[in-house]
Coordinates of C-alpha atoms in Angstrom, one line a residue:
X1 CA -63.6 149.2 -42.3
X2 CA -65.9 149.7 -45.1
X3 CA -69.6 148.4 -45.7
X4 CA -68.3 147.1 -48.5
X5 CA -65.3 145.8 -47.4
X6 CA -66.9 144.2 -44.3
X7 CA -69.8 142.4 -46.8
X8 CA -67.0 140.9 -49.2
X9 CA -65.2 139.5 -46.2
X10 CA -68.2 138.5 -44.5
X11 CA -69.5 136.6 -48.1
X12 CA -65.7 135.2 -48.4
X13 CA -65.8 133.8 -45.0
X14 CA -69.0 131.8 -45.3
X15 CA -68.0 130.5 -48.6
X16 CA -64.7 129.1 -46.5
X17 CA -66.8 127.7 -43.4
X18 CA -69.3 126.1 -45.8
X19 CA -66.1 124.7 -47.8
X20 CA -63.8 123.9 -45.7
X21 CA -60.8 121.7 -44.9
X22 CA -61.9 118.8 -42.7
X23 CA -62.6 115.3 -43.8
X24 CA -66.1 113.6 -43.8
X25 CA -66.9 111.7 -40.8
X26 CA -68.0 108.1 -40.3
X27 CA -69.0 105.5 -38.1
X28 CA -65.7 104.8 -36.5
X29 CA -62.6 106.0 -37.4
X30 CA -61.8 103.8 -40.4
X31 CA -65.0 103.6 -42.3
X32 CA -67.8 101.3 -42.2
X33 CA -66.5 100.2 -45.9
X34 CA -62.7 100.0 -45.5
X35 CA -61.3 96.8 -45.1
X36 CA -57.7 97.6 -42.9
X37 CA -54.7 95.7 -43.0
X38 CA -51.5 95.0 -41.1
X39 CA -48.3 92.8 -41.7
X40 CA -45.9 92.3 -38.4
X41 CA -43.0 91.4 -39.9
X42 CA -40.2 89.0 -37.8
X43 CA -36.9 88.6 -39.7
X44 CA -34.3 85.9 -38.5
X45 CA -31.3 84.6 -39.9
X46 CA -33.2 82.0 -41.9
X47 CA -36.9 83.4 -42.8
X48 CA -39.3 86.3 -43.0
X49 CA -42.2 85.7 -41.1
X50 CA -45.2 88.0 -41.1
X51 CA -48.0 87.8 -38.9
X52 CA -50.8 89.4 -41.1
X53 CA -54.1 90.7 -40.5
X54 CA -57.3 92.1 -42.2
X55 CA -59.6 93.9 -40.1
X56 CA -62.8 94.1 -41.9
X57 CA -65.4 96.8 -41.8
X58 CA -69.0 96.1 -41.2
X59 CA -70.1 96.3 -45.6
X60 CA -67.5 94.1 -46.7
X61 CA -68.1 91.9 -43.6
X62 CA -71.4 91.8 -44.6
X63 CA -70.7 90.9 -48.3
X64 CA -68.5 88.5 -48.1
X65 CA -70.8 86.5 -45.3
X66 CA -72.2 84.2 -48.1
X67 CA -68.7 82.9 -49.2
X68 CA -67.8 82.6 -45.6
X69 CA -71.1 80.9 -44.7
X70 CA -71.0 77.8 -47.4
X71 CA -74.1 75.8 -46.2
X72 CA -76.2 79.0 -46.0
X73 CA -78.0 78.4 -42.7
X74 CA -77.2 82.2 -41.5
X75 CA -74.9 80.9 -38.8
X76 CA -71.0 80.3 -39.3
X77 CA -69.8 77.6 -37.9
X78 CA -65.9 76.7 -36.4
X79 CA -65.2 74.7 -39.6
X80 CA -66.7 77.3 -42.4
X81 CA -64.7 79.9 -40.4
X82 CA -61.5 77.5 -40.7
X83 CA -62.0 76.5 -44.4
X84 CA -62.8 80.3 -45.2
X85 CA -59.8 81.5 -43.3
X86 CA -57.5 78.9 -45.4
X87 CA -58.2 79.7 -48.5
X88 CA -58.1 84.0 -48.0
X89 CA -54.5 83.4 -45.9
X90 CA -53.5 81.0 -49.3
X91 CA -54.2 83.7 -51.9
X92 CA -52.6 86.4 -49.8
X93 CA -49.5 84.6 -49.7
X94 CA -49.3 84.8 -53.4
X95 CA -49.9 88.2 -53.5
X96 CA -47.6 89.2 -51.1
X97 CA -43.9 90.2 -52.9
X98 CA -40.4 89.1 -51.1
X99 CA -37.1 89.7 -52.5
X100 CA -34.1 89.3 -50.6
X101 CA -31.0 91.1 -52.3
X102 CA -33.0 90.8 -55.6
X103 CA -33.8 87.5 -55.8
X104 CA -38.1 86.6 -55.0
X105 CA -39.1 84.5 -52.3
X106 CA -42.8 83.0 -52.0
X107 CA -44.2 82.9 -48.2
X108 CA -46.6 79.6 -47.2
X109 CA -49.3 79.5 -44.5
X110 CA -48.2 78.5 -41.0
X111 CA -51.7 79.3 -39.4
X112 CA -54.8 80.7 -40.1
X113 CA -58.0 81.8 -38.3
X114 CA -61.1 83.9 -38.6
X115 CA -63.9 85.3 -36.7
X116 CA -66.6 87.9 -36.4
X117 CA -67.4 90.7 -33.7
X118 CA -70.3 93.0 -33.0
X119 CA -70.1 95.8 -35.3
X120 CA -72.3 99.5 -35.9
X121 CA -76.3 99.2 -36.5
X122 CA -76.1 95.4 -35.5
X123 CA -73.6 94.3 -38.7
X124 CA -70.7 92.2 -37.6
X125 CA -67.4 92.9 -38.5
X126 CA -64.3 90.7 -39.3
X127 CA -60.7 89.9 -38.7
X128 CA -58.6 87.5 -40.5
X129 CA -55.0 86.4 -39.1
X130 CA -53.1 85.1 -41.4
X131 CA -49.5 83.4 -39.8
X132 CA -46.8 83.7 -43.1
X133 CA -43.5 82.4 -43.8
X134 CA -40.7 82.3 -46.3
X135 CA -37.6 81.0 -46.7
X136 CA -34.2 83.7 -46.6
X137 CA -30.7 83.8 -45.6
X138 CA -29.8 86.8 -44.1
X139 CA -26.6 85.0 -42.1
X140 CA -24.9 87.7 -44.6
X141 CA -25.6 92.1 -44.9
X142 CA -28.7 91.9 -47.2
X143 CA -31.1 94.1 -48.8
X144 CA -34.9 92.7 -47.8
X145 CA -37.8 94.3 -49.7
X146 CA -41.5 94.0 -48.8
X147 CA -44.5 94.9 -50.4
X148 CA -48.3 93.9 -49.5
X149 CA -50.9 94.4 -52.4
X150 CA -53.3 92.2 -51.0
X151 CA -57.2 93.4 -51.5
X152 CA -56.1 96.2 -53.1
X153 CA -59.3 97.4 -53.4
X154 CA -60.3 97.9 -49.9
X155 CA -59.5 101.2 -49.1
X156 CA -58.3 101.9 -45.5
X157 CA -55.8 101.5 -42.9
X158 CA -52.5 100.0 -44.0
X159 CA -49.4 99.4 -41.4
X160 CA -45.9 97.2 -41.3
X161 CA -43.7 96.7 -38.8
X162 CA -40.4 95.0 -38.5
X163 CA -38.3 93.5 -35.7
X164 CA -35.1 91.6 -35.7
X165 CA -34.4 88.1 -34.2
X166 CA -30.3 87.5 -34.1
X167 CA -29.6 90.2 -36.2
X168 CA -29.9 93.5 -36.9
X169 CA -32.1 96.3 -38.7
X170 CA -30.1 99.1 -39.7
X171 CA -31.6 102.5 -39.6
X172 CA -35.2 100.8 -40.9
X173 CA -37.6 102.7 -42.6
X174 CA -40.5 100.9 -40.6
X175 CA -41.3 101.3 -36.8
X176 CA -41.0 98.1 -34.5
X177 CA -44.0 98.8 -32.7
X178 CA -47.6 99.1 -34.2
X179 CA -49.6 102.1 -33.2
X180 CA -52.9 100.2 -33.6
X181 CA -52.1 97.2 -31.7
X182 CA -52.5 95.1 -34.4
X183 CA -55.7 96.9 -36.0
X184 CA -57.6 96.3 -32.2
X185 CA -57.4 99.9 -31.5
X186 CA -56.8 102.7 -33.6
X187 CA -55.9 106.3 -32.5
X188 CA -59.0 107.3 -30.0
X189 CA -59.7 110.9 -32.0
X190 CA -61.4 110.6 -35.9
X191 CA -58.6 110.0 -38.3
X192 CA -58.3 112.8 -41.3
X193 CA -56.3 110.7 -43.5
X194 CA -55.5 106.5 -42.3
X195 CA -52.0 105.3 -42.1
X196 CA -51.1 104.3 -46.1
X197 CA -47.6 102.2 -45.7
X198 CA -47.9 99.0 -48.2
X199 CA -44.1 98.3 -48.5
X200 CA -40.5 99.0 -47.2
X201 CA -36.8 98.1 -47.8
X202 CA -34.7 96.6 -44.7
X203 CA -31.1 96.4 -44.7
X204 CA -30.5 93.8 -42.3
X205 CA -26.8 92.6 -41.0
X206 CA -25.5 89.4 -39.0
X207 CA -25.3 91.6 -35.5
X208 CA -25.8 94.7 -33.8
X209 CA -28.4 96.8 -32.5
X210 CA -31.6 97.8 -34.3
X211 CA -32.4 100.8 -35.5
X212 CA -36.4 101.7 -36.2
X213 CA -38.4 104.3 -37.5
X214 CA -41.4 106.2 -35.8
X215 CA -44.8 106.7 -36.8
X216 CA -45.4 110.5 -37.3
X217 CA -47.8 111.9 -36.0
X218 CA -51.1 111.7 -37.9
X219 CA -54.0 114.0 -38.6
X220 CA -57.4 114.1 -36.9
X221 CA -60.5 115.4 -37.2
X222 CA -61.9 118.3 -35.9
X223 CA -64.3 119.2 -32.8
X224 CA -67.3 119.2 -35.6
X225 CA -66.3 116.1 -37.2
X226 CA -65.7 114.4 -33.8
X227 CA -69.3 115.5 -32.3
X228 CA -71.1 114.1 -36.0
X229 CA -69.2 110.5 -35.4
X230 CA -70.6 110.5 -31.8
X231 CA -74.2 111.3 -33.8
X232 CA -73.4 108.5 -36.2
X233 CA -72.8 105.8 -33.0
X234 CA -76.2 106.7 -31.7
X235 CA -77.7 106.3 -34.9
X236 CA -76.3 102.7 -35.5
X237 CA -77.7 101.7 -32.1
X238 CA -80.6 102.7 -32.8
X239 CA -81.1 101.3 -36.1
X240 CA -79.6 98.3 -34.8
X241 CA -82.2 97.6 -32.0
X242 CA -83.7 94.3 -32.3
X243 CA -87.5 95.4 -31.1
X244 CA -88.7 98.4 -33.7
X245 CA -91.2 100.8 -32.0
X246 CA -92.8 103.8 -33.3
X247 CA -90.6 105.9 -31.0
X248 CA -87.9 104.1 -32.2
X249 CA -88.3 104.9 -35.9
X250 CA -89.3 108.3 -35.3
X251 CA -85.8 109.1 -33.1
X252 CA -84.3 106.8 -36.0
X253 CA -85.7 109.3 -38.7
X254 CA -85.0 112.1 -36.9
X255 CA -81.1 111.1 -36.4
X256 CA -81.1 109.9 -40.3
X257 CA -82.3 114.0 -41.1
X258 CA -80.0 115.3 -38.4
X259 CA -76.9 113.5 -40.4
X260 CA -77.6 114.3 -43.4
X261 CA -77.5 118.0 -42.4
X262 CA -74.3 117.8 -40.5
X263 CA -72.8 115.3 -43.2
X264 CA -73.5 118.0 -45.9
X265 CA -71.3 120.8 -44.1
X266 CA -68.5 118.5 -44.7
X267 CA -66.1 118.6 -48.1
X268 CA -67.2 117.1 -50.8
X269 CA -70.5 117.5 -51.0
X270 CA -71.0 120.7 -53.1
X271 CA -71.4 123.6 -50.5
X272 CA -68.6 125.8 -52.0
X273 CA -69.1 124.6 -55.7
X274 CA -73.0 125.6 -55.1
X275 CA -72.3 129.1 -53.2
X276 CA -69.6 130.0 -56.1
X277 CA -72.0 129.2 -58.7
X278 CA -75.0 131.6 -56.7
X279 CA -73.0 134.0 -56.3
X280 CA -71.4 134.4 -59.2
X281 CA -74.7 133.8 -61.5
X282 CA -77.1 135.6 -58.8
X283 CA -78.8 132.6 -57.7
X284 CA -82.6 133.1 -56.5
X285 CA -84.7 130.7 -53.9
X286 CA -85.7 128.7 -57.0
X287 CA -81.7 128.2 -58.0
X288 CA -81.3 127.1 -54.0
X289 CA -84.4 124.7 -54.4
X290 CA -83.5 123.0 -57.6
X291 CA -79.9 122.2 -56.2
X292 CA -81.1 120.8 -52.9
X293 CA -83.7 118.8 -54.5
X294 CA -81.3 117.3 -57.0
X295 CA -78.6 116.5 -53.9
X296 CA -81.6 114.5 -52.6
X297 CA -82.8 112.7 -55.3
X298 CA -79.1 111.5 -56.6
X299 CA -77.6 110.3 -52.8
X300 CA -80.8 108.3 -52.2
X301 CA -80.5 106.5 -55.5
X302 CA -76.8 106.0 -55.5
X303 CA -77.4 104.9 -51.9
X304 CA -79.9 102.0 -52.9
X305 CA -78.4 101.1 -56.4
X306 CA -75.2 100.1 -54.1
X307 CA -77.2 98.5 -51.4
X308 CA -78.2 96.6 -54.5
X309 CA -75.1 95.9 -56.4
X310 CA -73.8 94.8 -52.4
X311 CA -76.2 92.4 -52.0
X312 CA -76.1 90.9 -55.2
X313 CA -72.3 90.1 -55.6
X314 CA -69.2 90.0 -53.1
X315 CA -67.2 90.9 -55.7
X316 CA -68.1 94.7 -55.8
X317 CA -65.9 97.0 -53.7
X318 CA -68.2 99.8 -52.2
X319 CA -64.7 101.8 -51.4
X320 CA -63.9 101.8 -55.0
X321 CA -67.1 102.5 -56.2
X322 CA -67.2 106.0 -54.1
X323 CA -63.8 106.7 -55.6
X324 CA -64.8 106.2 -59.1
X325 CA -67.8 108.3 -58.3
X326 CA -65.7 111.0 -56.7
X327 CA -63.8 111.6 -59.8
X328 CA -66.9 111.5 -62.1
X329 CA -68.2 114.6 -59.4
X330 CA -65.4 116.0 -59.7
X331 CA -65.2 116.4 -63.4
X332 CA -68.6 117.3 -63.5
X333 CA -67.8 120.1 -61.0
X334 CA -65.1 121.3 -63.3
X335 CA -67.1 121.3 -66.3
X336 CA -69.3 123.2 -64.9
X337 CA -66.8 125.9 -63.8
X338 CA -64.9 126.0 -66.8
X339 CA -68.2 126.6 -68.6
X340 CA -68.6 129.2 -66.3
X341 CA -65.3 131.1 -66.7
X342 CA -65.8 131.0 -70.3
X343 CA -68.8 132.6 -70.2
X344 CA -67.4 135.1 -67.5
X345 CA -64.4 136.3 -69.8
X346 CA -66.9 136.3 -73.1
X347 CA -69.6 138.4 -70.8
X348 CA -66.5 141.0 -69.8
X349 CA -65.4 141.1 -73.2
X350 CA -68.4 141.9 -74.7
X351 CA -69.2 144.5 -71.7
X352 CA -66.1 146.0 -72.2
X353 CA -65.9 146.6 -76.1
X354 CA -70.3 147.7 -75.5
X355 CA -68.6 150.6 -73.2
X356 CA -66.4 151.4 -75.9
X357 CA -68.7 151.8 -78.5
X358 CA -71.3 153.9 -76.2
X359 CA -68.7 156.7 -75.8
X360 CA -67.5 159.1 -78.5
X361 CA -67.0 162.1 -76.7
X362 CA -70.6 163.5 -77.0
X363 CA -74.0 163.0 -76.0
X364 CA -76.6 161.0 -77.0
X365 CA -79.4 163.0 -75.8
X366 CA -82.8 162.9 -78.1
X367 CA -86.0 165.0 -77.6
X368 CA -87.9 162.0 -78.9
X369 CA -88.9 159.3 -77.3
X370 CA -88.5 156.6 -79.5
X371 CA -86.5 153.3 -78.2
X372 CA -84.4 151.4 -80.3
X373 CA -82.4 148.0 -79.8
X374 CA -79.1 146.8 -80.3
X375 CA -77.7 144.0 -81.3
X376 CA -76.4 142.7 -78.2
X377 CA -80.0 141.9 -77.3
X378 CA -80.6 144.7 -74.8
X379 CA -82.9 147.9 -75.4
X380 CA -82.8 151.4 -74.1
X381 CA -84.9 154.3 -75.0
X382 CA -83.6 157.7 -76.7
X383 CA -84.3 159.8 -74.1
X384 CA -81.7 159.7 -72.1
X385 CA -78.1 159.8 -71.9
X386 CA -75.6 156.6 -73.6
X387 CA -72.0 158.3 -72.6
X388 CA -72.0 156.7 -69.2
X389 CA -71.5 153.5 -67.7
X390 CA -72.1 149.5 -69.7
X391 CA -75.6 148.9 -69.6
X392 CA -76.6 145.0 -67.8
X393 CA -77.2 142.2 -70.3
X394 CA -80.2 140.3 -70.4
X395 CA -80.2 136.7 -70.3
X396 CA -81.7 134.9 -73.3
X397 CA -83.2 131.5 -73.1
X398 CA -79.2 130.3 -73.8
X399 CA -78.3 131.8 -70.6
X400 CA -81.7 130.3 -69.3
X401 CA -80.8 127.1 -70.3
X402 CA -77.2 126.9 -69.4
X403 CA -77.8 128.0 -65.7
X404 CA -80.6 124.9 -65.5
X405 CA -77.7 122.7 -66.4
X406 CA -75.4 124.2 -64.7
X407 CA -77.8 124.1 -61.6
X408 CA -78.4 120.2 -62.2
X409 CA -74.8 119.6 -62.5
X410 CA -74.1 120.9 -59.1
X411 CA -76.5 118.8 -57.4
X412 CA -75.6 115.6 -59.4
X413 CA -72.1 116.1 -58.2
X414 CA -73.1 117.5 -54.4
X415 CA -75.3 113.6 -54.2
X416 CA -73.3 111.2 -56.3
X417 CA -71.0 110.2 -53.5
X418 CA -73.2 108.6 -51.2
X419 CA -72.3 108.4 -47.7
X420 CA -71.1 105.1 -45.9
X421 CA -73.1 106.0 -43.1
X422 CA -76.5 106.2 -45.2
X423 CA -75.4 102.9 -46.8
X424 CA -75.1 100.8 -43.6
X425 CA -78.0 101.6 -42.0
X426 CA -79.9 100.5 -45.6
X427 CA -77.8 97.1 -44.6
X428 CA -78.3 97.1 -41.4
X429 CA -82.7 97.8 -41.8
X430 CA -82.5 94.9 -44.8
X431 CA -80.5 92.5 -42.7
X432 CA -83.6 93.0 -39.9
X433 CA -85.9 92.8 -42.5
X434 CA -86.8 96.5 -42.1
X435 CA -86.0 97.0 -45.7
X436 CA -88.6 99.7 -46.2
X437 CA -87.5 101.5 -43.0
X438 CA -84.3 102.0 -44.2
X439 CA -85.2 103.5 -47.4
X440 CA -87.1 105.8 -45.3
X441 CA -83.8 106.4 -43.3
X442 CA -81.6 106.8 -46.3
X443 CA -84.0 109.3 -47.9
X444 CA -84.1 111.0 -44.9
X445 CA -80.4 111.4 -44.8
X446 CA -81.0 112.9 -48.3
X447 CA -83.7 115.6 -47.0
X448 CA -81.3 116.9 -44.6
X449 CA -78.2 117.1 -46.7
X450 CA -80.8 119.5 -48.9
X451 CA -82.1 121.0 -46.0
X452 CA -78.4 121.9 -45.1
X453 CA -77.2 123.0 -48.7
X454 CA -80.6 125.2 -49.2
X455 CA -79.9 127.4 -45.9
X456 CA -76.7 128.1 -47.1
X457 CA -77.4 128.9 -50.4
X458 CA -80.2 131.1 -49.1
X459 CA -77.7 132.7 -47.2
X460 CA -75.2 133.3 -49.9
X461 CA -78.0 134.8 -52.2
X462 CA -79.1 137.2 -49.1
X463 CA -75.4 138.2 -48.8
X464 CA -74.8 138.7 -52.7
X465 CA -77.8 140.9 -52.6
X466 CA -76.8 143.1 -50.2
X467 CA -73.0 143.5 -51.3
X468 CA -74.9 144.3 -54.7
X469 CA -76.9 147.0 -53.0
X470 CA -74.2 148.7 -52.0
X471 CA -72.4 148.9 -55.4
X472 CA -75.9 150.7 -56.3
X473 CA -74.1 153.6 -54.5
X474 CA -72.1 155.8 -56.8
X475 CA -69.3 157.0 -53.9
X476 CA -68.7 153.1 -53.8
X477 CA -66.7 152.4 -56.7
X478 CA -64.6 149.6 -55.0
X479 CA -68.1 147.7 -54.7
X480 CA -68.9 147.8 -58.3
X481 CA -65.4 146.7 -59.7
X482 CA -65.7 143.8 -57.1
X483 CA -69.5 143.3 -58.4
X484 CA -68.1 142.8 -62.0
X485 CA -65.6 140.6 -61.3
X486 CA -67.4 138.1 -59.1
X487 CA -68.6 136.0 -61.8
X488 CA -64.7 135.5 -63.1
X489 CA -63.9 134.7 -59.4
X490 CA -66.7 132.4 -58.8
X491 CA -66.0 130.7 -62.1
X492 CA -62.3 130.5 -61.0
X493 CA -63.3 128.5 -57.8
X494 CA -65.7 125.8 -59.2
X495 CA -62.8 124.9 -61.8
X496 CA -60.8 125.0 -58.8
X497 CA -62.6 123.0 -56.4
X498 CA -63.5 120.4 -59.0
X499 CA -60.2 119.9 -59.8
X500 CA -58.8 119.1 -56.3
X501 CA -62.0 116.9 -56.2
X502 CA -60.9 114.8 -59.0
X503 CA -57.3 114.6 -57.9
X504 CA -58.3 113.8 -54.6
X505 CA -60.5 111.2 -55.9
X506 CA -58.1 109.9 -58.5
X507 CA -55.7 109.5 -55.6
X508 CA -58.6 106.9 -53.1
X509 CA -59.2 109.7 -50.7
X510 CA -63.1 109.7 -51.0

């Protein structure tokens, strides 16, 4: 193998690792943002019954305290938990849809009951059971249809089940078991993508045996991912402790830098977007600098503006924020790459039809020493030969200009999707009254995404250089063709990666 050949690959492959497939990592499994939800449904010859339940994650818990705690003494007591736990089961059986062959049936609440748990970084978290009925006669073969919108916007786990009781389910699309025991234990390894199911269609009939469905087998995180959640556990203890000492904060800040670094080699984050653009626009140490600077300053002030908007209102949903953000970095990160490519294809084209016009057969040789300039913007002098190969463009204060915004962009869409992580400790620190130690937390989470993001960018620019130091060698024509069509390439991948960025954010995976 090649020099050349073993640099591309070698570039290619760091590009990939720095890019890669795996999904960000959190506190737990779910999300410390998600709120989870799970409908048991029992059908009988007479009603559908469905034994609901919300399993909420330590930000919405915490948001939603106020409402729960009416009196606002900072305790909840058995009756505000009962009253609370009324009125959520009440509007969830409204939004809860029930037809049986067609025709709608509205549920009622049977029981109720709510209550909070120890949670990450000293937060609580929440569960709310919710015992539903409605009327149906399935004493006939009938067609029952389910579907659960309820908080829609809490993004997370969503499961249904479905037994029969003196009839019979036949082949049904939903398993009879649940693999999370209700939402009190989820699968033991980091989920890559949490069960979605909102809805199934049962046929039921008077007798016989059931039939049921089985969960497939879902995704999980890898060895990285799993090792960065275990970070993330310690961090929450320790920002949870009660008793703040200096050891304490500095292990805390420590942790806080050590996350960010790890959570930055995770998708999502701008690590390909930013090595494409380097690459293909020969980055420098300032380029690397501006990015990781700019991935700093936006996460730590999208961090605290939704610490703010949480704490102000219930009504905002964290989850969907970070979606809405994820398609607004993903459109950025577009932009920028179809910018890019446009200037790629009008940089070739321009290179190509210079070529062109350079070569007529003869020489251009002078004895004089005169230069002269054309109007492409680059300059030569007359003294030496024109026949042979495109001579490099300069970059005018266009080009300047373009790359600072391009360069801006990247690290506005690398920050703007803070990290749930970075936002619960904020919580966390405020709810101790720390609030100035978690903003030192937070921004150091910023510092070592940047940290992160700078080493590889420095390590892209080291490894462009070199692969261009090699096309420098005339008996290397494969390096120079691949030199000249890296920018294209590069371009190519930034449009690429924001696209599947915006799609995947378009579709709640953020």
């Amino acid at each position: 193998m090649s020099k050349v050949t073993r640099s591309f690959c070698l570039l290619v492959l760091v590009i990939l690792a720095i890019g890669g497939s795996a999904s960000p990592a959190h506190a737990h499994p779910l999300g410390n943002a998600t709120v989870n939800h799970y409908d048991g449904l029992v059908l009988t010859r007479d009603a559908v019954i469905d034994n609901a339940v919300s399993d909420i994650a330590e930000i919405p818990t915490f948001q939603r305290r106020s409402t729960v705690d009416s009196d606002r003494d900072g305790t909840i007591s058995p009756a505000e938990a009962s009253k609370y736990a009324e009125r959520r089961c009440a509007d969830m059986a409204k939004t809860l849809e029930l037809t049986v062959n067609g025709r709608k049936s509205d549920f009622v609440v049977e029981r109720s009951g709510y209550q909070e748990q120890p949670g990450s970084a000293g937060l609580p978290v929440s569960r709310l059971e919710c015992r539903l009925s409605a009327k149906a006669d399935l004493s006939a073969a009938a067609a029952v249809k389910f579907r659960n919108d309820w908080d829609d916007d809490g993004i997370g786990w969503h499961e249904i089940t479905a037994v029969a009781e003196d009839l019979a389910l036949v082949n049904s699309p939903l398993p009879a078991e649940s693999i999370s025991d209700e939402l009190r234990q989820y699968p033991s390894d980091l989920l890559a993508s949490p069960l979605a199911v909102r809805e199934g269609t049962m046929q039921t009939r008077p007798e016989g045996d059931s039939t049921y469905s089985r969960v497939d087998d879902l995704p999980v995180a890898g060895f990285a991912a799993r090792k960065l959640n275990a970070l993330s556990r310690e961090f929450n203890e320790t920002v949870g402790q009660r008793d703040l000492t200096i050891g304490v904060g500095l292990l805390g800040l420590l942790l806080s830098i050590s996350l960010g670094a790890g959570h930055a080699m995770l998708p999502g984050h701008g690590k390909t977007i930013m090595a494409a653009y380097l690459v293909g626009r020969r980055g420098s140490l300032r380029d690397v600098l501006a990015v990781g600077v700019t991935v700093t300053i936006t996460h730590t002030a999208g961090v605290l503006l939704l610490g703010v908007a949480i704490t102000t209102t219930a009504a905002f949903a964290p989850a969907s924020a970070e979606r809405y953000l994820g398609i607004v970095s993903g459109l950025i990160v577009a932009g920028v790459g179809l910018a890019l490519l446009v200037e790629a294809v009008r940089r070739r084209s321009s290179g190509r039809l210079l070529g062109h016009g350079h070569h007529h057969g003869h020489s251009h040789d002078h004895d004089h020493g005169h230069e002269h300039v054309h109007e492409d913007g680059h300059e030569h002098g007359d003294d030496h030969d024109h026949s042979s190969a495109v001579q490099p463009h300069s970059h005018g204060p266009s080009d300047r200009a373009f790359s600072r915004r391009g360069l801006i962009g990247l690290g506005v869409a690398g920050g703007l999707v803070p990290s749930p992580s970075a936002l619960l400790v904020l919580l966390a620190a405020a709810a101790l009254g720390r609030t100035a130690f978690g903003v030192l937390l937070v921004l150091g989470y910023g510092l070592g995404m940047a940290g992160a993001l700078s080493v590889a960018g420095l390590l892209l620019v080291k490894l462009r250089g070199r692969l261009e130091r090699l096309a420098d060698n005339p008996r290397l024509a494969k390096a120079q063709r691949l030199v000249a069509v890296l920018p294209v390439l590069t371009a190519l991948l930034v449009l690429l990666v924001g696209t599947l960025l915006t799609v995947r954010a378009v579709g709640g995976a953020v």
